[in-house]
Amino acid sequence: MISVCRYTVQAHHCLPYLKPLKKSVPTFCIKRWSSATVPQITTHYTIHPRDKDNRWEGVSMERFAEEADVVVVGGGPAGLSAAIRLKQLAAESGKELRVCLVEKASQIGAHTLSGACLEPRALDELFPDWKERGAPLHTKVNGDKFGILTEKYRIPVPILPGLPMNNHGNYIVRLGHFVSWLGEQAEALGVEIYPGYAAAEVLFHEDGSVKGIATNDVGIHKDGSPKPTFERGLELHAKVTIFGEGCHGHLAKQLYKAFNLRENCEPQTYAIGLKELWLIDEKKWQPGLVEHTVGWPLDRHTYGGSFLYHLNEGEPLVAVGFVVGLDYQNPYVNPFREFQRWKHHPSVSPTLEGGSRIAYGARALNEGGFQSLPKLTFPGGVLVGCSPGLLNVPKIKGTHTAMKSGMLAAESIFKQLTDENLQSSTQGLNITEYEENIKKSWVWKELYSVRNIRPSCHGPLGLYGGMLYTGIFYWILRGMEPWTLNHKGLDSNQLKPAKDCTPIEYPKADGKISFDLLSSVALSGTNHEHDQPAHLTLRDDSIPVNRNLAIYDGPEQRFCPAGVYEYVPLESGEGSRLQINAQNCVHCKTCDIKDPSQNINWVVPEGGGGPAYNGM
């Protein structure tokens, strides 16, 4: 179990509330309406400024400010490794350094979700004595299988030494537990950890450099008006702010625009990963076995695959998951239902039969790799981990690269903070040495070597062309080929109109191997305070019906793995409207990425809201 919040500040507690999904309405019989009659959906102050709302007259907007040397946004592997390394260096040098870390989850690790096979390379560097410290790495990989699925059969594929999928020497972990352990190590070193506080805003100095962050305001009604309990967020100022929000971070999006960080790279491309934990029959349990597949139920032009990991946690536990690339074209694809269908494959279902599902969750992941890496530094801050996209896609691993990036950032920052002769041209320090050190590290070499594997799947043979490319060019040249392949572009631009695609008939869930969406979301522990503005904001409330529903048959009701979006009839009976069930949101960010109109903007809800994963 995750150790319950032993950190320095109590989180805002939110009442569990999961809004039931209404019976879906056949979209072919729904009448569209003009934008002039669209009911208001979004009430969030990022869309409707409070200085123009007379309900906010007389409400104090003053914020309390704290000063630190370094502020870290995000309590994942990258952010915690950065904080730990900073305090290690300070202790070694006899320096005083105030490091503050904010995390939107109610406790460290509660929003963390990954497969996960952990390559311990960075952990060995950060804590050579991690075994003695009790790091929760209990399952060393002792078996590695890979296969191609057809509808009824599994074709085994050998995993040769040196290929990215080889897991020799790695550990199967429950990443949330590992992150929780990192949090304990960080706090023991003196890092100030603030769980339940979501970083909502980037603060800037007058010279344009980053000044720090502000946490989110609390005490706002669903209609956008202030509650009697309204409180402004806290400002945290620092010489350097480390942004480690994870994939598609809310603040990172702002930084990309403010500093034009994506000027010289390709657009990021993503996938959605869905995961369940199962307790299975002990006779079927093979601790240490790692299985991956590609193929069915996806077609060759839809990138994706599955994992099934047997954990050794004192009980017959397996982690099963399914990944779907978000560059898919058919708007009728439903990643959640593809996952449920996959579990019925003859090579998968025998493992799960007679077992019980105990957890569910989902999270977007970066797939752009080397070609999509933005500039990592800017005046006053740096990007680390999955925030810029340091995941090794063919390996399906990013924890080791995330940790190493955090450590390299910490070393570069500490060097500048302690340089008595430093002369900075901006108030926020510009740590350019960090990006230089990344390029000299094994992280850069690793990402460069596999840069062509994911985009090689875009050819006529699709995923199988990518496998051929890997088997020929990567095996022979090890990533040293004198060319670099390109991605297709933004995932949001890839959908075809619904009229050009065939609806997909998914089998009904049987309640034993496959399940409905609502019962799945209930297993994520998701909760948000109901009476707050929806954090899934729309730039234009008319677009969902007038464009997404009209052209793509409402894809948000299918790509969301938590039932947040549904189209319901208008009370008048004429037409429909989009309903946002924000309480269901598991913070996967898929909607912000895949929305074909790029009208959805995911912002942070009140701190502490969201999933409550236990070792996912």
Tab-separated table of N, CA, C and O in Angstrom, residues 468-545:
chain	number	residue	atom	x	y	z
A	468	LEU	N	9.694	-4.457	-39.574
A	468	LEU	CA	10.717	-4.814	-40.562
A	468	LEU	C	11.885	-3.831	-40.511
A	468	LEU	O	13.059	-4.234	-40.574
A	469	TYR	N	11.548	-2.550	-40.398
A	469	TYR	CA	12.589	-1.528	-40.320
A	469	TYR	C	13.492	-1.782	-39.111
A	469	TYR	O	14.725	-1.725	-39.207
A	470	THR	N	12.856	-2.087	-37.978
A	470	THR	CA	13.626	-2.341	-36.759
A	470	THR	C	14.521	-3.552	-36.926
A	470	THR	O	15.697	-3.539	-36.546
A	471	GLY	N	13.953	-4.613	-37.511
A	471	GLY	CA	14.718	-5.846	-37.668
A	471	GLY	C	15.874	-5.727	-38.638
A	471	GLY	O	16.865	-6.453	-38.513
A	472	ILE	N	15.761	-4.807	-39.603
A	472	ILE	CA	16.835	-4.664	-40.603
A	472	ILE	C	17.775	-3.513	-40.236
A	472	ILE	O	18.939	-3.718	-39.926
A	473	PHE	N	17.233	-2.293	-40.265
A	473	PHE	CA	18.101	-1.121	-40.111
A	473	PHE	C	18.599	-0.934	-38.669
A	473	PHE	O	19.779	-0.666	-38.446
A	474	TYR	N	17.692	-1.071	-37.679
A	474	TYR	CA	18.157	-0.879	-36.299
A	474	TYR	C	19.111	-2.003	-35.899
A	474	TYR	O	20.134	-1.757	-35.249
A	475	TRP	N	18.791	-3.226	-36.298
A	475	TRP	CA	19.631	-4.354	-35.906
A	475	TRP	C	21.041	-4.222	-36.508
A	475	TRP	O	22.032	-4.530	-35.852
A	476	ILE	N	21.120	-3.733	-37.741
A	476	ILE	CA	22.421	-3.626	-38.416
A	476	ILE	C	23.142	-2.331	-38.050
A	476	ILE	O	24.328	-2.338	-37.696
A	477	LEU	N	22.417	-1.200	-38.102
A	477	LEU	CA	23.070	0.106	-37.960
A	477	LEU	C	22.974	0.704	-36.552
A	477	LEU	O	23.647	1.683	-36.259
A	478	ARG	N	22.111	0.122	-35.702
A	478	ARG	CA	21.957	0.597	-34.310
A	478	ARG	C	21.662	2.093	-34.238
A	478	ARG	O	22.201	2.815	-33.404
A	479	GLY	N	20.822	2.562	-35.151
A	479	GLY	CA	20.419	3.961	-35.105
A	479	GLY	C	21.381	4.925	-35.757
A	479	GLY	O	21.172	6.139	-35.695
A	480	MET	N	22.409	4.432	-36.402
A	480	MET	CA	23.399	5.306	-37.024
A	480	MET	C	23.108	5.568	-38.498
A	480	MET	O	23.947	6.110	-39.211
A	481	GLU	N	21.910	5.177	-38.971
A	481	GLU	CA	21.569	5.444	-40.369
A	481	GLU	C	21.595	6.943	-40.632
A	481	GLU	O	21.211	7.738	-39.765
A	482	PRO	N	22.058	7.367	-41.809
A	482	PRO	CA	22.267	8.800	-42.088
A	482	PRO	C	20.992	9.530	-42.504
A	482	PRO	O	21.044	10.449	-43.306
A	483	TRP	N	19.843	9.114	-41.989
A	483	TRP	CA	18.598	9.815	-42.289
A	483	TRP	C	17.724	9.811	-41.039
A	483	TRP	O	17.894	9.006	-40.127
A	484	THR	N	16.793	10.733	-41.021
A	484	THR	CA	15.835	10.829	-39.921
A	484	THR	C	14.438	10.942	-40.518
A	484	THR	O	14.164	11.848	-41.306
A	485	LEU	N	13.582	10.003	-40.145
A	485	LEU	CA	12.216	9.978	-40.662
A	485	LEU	C	11.333	10.967	-39.910
A	485	LEU	O	11.626	11.327	-38.768
A	486	ASN	N	10.241	11.383	-40.548
A	486	ASN	CA	9.340	12.374	-39.952
A	486	ASN	C	8.044	11.729	-39.472
A	486	ASN	O	7.607	10.692	-39.990
A	487	HIS	N	7.430	12.382	-38.497
A	487	HIS	CA	6.092	11.992	-38.053
A	487	HIS	C	5.048	12.598	-38.997
A	487	HIS	O	5.365	13.423	-39.853
A	488	LYS	N	3.792	12.221	-38.794
A	488	LYS	CA	2.718	12.686	-39.682
A	488	LYS	C	2.220	14.082	-39.344
A	488	LYS	O	1.524	14.697	-40.150
A	489	GLY	N	2.525	14.580	-38.157
A	489	GLY	CA	2.009	15.881	-37.742
A	489	GLY	C	1.184	15.749	-36.485
A	489	GLY	O	1.232	14.731	-35.782
A	490	LEU	N	0.409	16.775	-36.170
A	490	LEU	CA	-0.391	16.778	-34.959
A	490	LEU	C	-1.422	15.649	-34.971
A	490	LEU	O	-2.085	15.412	-35.978
A	491	ASP	N	-1.566	14.966	-33.844
A	491	ASP	CA	-2.559	13.902	-33.738
A	491	ASP	C	-3.969	14.429	-33.964
A	491	ASP	O	-4.829	13.722	-34.487
A	492	SER	N	-4.203	15.670	-33.570
A	492	SER	CA	-5.536	16.260	-33.711
A	492	SER	C	-5.935	16.474	-35.170
A	492	SER	O	-7.122	16.662	-35.467
A	493	ASN	N	-4.962	16.433	-36.090
A	493	ASN	CA	-5.250	16.645	-37.510
A	493	ASN	C	-5.468	15.349	-38.289
A	493	ASN	O	-5.663	15.383	-39.502
A	494	GLN	N	-5.413	14.213	-37.599
A	494	GLN	CA	-5.387	12.939	-38.328
A	494	GLN	C	-6.757	12.317	-38.566
A	494	GLN	O	-6.896	11.441	-39.419
A	495	LEU	N	-7.789	12.737	-37.812
A	495	LEU	CA	-9.101	12.104	-37.976
A	495	LEU	C	-9.706	12.389	-39.350
A	495	LEU	O	-9.630	13.507	-39.848
A	496	LYS	N	-10.337	11.383	-39.918
A	496	LYS	CA	-11.114	11.551	-41.136
A	496	LYS	C	-12.560	11.865	-40.760
A	496	LYS	O	-13.021	11.485	-39.678
A	497	PRO	N	-13.304	12.527	-41.632
A	497	PRO	CA	-14.731	12.746	-41.350
A	497	PRO	C	-15.455	11.419	-41.157
A	497	PRO	O	-15.108	10.405	-41.785
A	498	ALA	N	-16.465	11.427	-40.303
A	498	ALA	CA	-17.199	10.200	-39.993
A	498	ALA	C	-17.826	9.578	-41.241
A	498	ALA	O	-17.909	8.348	-41.355
A	499	LYS	N	-18.241	10.415	-42.183
A	499	LYS	CA	-18.892	9.897	-43.394
A	499	LYS	C	-17.951	9.040	-44.237
A	499	LYS	O	-18.400	8.238	-45.068
A	500	ASP	N	-16.630	9.206	-44.023
A	500	ASP	CA	-15.643	8.448	-44.792
A	500	ASP	C	-15.163	7.196	-44.058
A	500	ASP	O	-14.250	6.514	-44.533
A	501	CYS	N	-15.744	6.926	-42.888
A	501	CYS	CA	-15.269	5.810	-42.063
A	501	CYS	C	-16.423	4.882	-41.688
A	501	CYS	O	-17.594	5.274	-41.713
A	502	THR	N	-16.066	3.666	-41.349
A	502	THR	CA	-17.053	2.664	-40.961
A	502	THR	C	-17.141	2.595	-39.443
A	502	THR	O	-16.116	2.413	-38.773
A	503	PRO	N	-18.332	2.740	-38.865
A	503	PRO	CA	-18.477	2.565	-37.411
A	503	PRO	C	-17.988	1.186	-36.974
A	503	PRO	O	-18.102	0.207	-37.735
A	504	ILE	N	-17.434	1.121	-35.772
A	504	ILE	CA	-16.884	-0.136	-35.259
A	504	ILE	C	-17.882	-0.744	-34.284
A	504	ILE	O	-18.323	-0.086	-33.337
A	505	GLU	N	-18.250	-2.003	-34.525
A	505	GLU	CA	-19.165	-2.713	-33.632
A	505	GLU	C	-18.344	-3.448	-32.571
A	505	GLU	O	-17.664	-4.432	-32.878
A	506	TYR	N	-18.394	-2.963	-31.352
A	506	TYR	CA	-17.649	-3.597	-30.264
A	506	TYR	C	-18.540	-4.594	-29.529
A	506	TYR	O	-19.739	-4.341	-29.330
A	507	PRO	N	-17.979	-5.712	-29.090
A	507	PRO	CA	-18.780	-6.685	-28.335
A	507	PRO	C	-19.170	-6.132	-26.963
A	507	PRO	O	-18.467	-5.299	-26.395
A	508	LYS	N	-20.286	-6.594	-26.464
A	508	LYS	CA	-20.757	-6.169	-25.159
A	508	LYS	C	-19.875	-6.758	-24.061
A	508	LYS	O	-19.442	-7.905	-24.151
A	509	ALA	N	-19.605	-5.972	-23.033
A	509	ALA	CA	-18.790	-6.448	-21.911
A	509	ALA	C	-19.502	-7.582	-21.194
A	509	ALA	O	-20.731	-7.560	-21.020
A	510	ASP	N	-18.720	-8.596	-20.774
A	510	ASP	CA	-19.333	-9.751	-20.116
A	510	ASP	C	-19.309	-9.648	-18.593
A	510	ASP	O	-19.876	-10.502	-17.901
A	511	GLY	N	-18.634	-8.603	-18.043
A	511	GLY	CA	-18.597	-8.446	-16.598
A	511	GLY	C	-17.649	-9.395	-15.896
A	511	GLY	O	-17.561	-9.401	-14.659
A	512	LYS	N	-16.926	-10.198	-16.659
A	512	LYS	CA	-15.962	-11.146	-16.079
A	512	LYS	C	-14.540	-10.860	-16.562
A	512	LYS	O	-13.607	-10.777	-15.778
A	513	ILE	N	-14.392	-10.722	-17.885
A	513	ILE	CA	-13.097	-10.386	-18.486
A	513	ILE	C	-13.117	-8.930	-18.955
A	513	ILE	O	-12.159	-8.184	-18.760
A	514	SER	N	-14.225	-8.539	-19.570
A	514	SER	CA	-14.382	-7.164	-20.058
A	514	SER	C	-15.467	-6.464	-19.250
A	514	SER	O	-16.387	-7.101	-18.724
A	515	PHE	N	-15.367	-5.123	-19.189
A	515	PHE	CA	-16.243	-4.366	-18.296
A	515	PHE	C	-16.708	-3.075	-18.956
A	515	PHE	O	-16.130	-2.605	-19.939
A	516	ASP	N	-17.775	-2.507	-18.383
A	516	ASP	CA	-18.271	-1.231	-18.875
A	516	ASP	C	-17.402	-0.102	-18.347
A	516	ASP	O	-16.611	-0.273	-17.409
A	517	LEU	N	-17.576	1.077	-18.933
A	517	LEU	CA	-16.709	2.213	-18.605
A	517	LEU	C	-16.932	2.732	-17.195
A	517	LEU	O	-15.973	3.018	-16.466
A	518	LEU	N	-18.180	2.852	-16.776
A	518	LEU	CA	-18.453	3.456	-15.480
A	518	LEU	C	-17.899	2.639	-14.323
A	518	LEU	O	-17.307	3.181	-13.391
A	519	SER	N	-18.053	1.313	-14.377
A	519	SER	CA	-17.510	0.480	-13.300
A	519	SER	C	-15.987	0.533	-13.295
A	519	SER	O	-15.351	0.365	-12.250
A	520	SER	N	-15.410	0.770	-14.469
A	520	SER	CA	-13.950	0.886	-14.554
A	520	SER	C	-13.473	2.171	-13.896
A	520	SER	O	-12.534	2.164	-13.091
A	521	VAL	N	-14.123	3.290	-14.215
A	521	VAL	CA	-13.727	4.575	-13.633
A	521	VAL	C	-13.859	4.529	-12.114
A	521	VAL	O	-13.051	5.114	-11.384
A	522	ALA	N	-14.860	3.811	-11.611
A	522	ALA	CA	-15.038	3.695	-10.168
A	522	ALA	C	-13.814	3.068	-9.506
A	522	ALA	O	-13.471	3.395	-8.362
A	523	LEU	N	-13.116	2.174	-10.229
A	523	LEU	CA	-11.928	1.517	-9.672
A	523	LEU	C	-10.700	2.425	-9.665
A	523	LEU	O	-9.670	2.068	-9.102
A	524	SER	N	-10.793	3.582	-10.313
A	524	SER	CA	-9.649	4.507	-10.331
A	524	SER	C	-9.588	5.370	-9.084
A	524	SER	O	-8.599	6.068	-8.856
A	525	GLY	N	-10.657	5.339	-8.277
A	525	GLY	CA	-10.693	6.184	-7.080
A	525	GLY	C	-10.863	7.655	-7.394
A	525	GLY	O	-10.619	8.509	-6.536
A	526	THR	N	-11.289	7.964	-8.611
A	526	THR	CA	-11.379	9.361	-9.039
A	526	THR	C	-12.403	10.132	-8.227
A	526	THR	O	-13.515	9.661	-7.989
A	527	ASN	N	-12.022	11.325	-7.791
A	527	ASN	CA	-12.958	12.212	-7.122
A	527	ASN	C	-12.578	13.657	-7.375
A	527	ASN	O	-11.404	13.998	-7.460
A	528	HIS	N	-13.568	14.479	-7.561
A	528	HIS	CA	-13.404	15.926	-7.647
A	528	HIS	C	-14.546	16.555	-6.858
A	528	HIS	O	-15.659	16.017	-6.847
A	529	GLU	N	-14.289	17.669	-6.234
A	529	GLU	CA	-15.370	18.448	-5.645
A	529	GLU	C	-16.345	18.809	-6.768
A	529	GLU	O	-15.957	19.388	-7.784
A	530	HIS	N	-17.619	18.441	-6.586
A	530	HIS	CA	-18.600	18.650	-7.654
A	530	HIS	C	-18.850	20.130	-7.923
A	530	HIS	O	-18.959	20.550	-9.086
A	531	ASP	N	-18.925	20.931	-6.862
A	531	ASP	CA	-19.279	22.341	-7.017
A	531	ASP	C	-18.037	23.188	-7.278
A	531	ASP	O	-17.600	23.973	-6.439
A	532	GLN	N	-17.464	23.002	-8.451
A	532	GLN	CA	-16.359	23.831	-8.921
A	532	GLN	C	-16.465	23.902	-10.446
A	532	GLN	O	-17.041	23.013	-11.072
A	533	PRO	N	-15.937	24.946	-11.068
A	533	PRO	CA	-15.993	25.019	-12.538
A	533	PRO	C	-15.293	23.829	-13.169
A	533	PRO	O	-14.252	23.371	-12.681
A	534	ALA	N	-15.854	23.315	-14.250
A	534	ALA	CA	-15.225	22.189	-14.946
A	534	ALA	C	-13.832	22.602	-15.415
A	534	ALA	O	-13.648	23.673	-15.993
A	535	HIS	N	-12.848	21.730	-15.142
A	535	HIS	CA	-11.465	22.035	-15.547
A	535	HIS	C	-11.206	21.599	-16.989
A	535	HIS	O	-10.115	21.828	-17.510
A	536	LEU	N	-12.191	20.973	-17.634
A	536	LEU	CA	-12.129	20.715	-19.078
A	536	LEU	C	-12.816	21.907	-19.725
A	536	LEU	O	-14.048	21.953	-19.822
A	537	THR	N	-12.028	22.887	-20.142
A	537	THR	CA	-12.600	24.134	-20.635
A	537	THR	C	-12.697	24.127	-22.163
A	537	THR	O	-11.902	23.469	-22.844
A	538	LEU	N	-13.683	24.850	-22.667
A	538	LEU	CA	-13.880	24.994	-24.110
A	538	LEU	C	-13.622	26.440	-24.498
A	538	LEU	O	-14.182	27.361	-23.900
A	539	ARG	N	-12.803	26.628	-25.509
A	539	ARG	CA	-12.553	27.988	-25.987
A	539	ARG	C	-13.804	28.568	-26.648
A	539	ARG	O	-14.020	29.774	-26.628
A	540	ASP	N	-14.618	27.682	-27.242
A	540	ASP	CA	-15.859	28.096	-27.886
A	540	ASP	C	-16.891	27.003	-27.629
A	540	ASP	O	-16.748	25.869	-28.095
A	541	ASP	N	-17.936	27.336	-26.884
A	541	ASP	CA	-18.930	26.336	-26.497
A	541	ASP	C	-19.746	25.803	-27.674
A	541	ASP	O	-20.414	24.772	-27.556
A	542	SER	N	-19.714	26.477	-28.813
A	542	SER	CA	-20.514	26.040	-29.954
A	542	SER	C	-19.823	24.973	-30.798
A	542	SER	O	-20.479	24.259	-31.561
A	543	ILE	N	-18.520	24.868	-30.682
A	543	ILE	CA	-17.767	23.987	-31.577
A	543	ILE	C	-18.083	22.500	-31.395
A	543	ILE	O	-18.171	21.763	-32.390
A	544	PRO	N	-18.239	21.980	-30.167
A	544	PRO	CA	-18.489	20.534	-30.046
A	544	PRO	C	-19.629	20.034	-30.914
A	544	PRO	O	-19.485	19.018	-31.611
A	545	VAL	N	-20.769	20.714	-30.900
A	545	VAL	CA	-21.913	20.260	-31.701
A	545	VAL	C	-21.768	20.675	-33.163
A	545	VAL	O	-21.980	19.866	-34.074
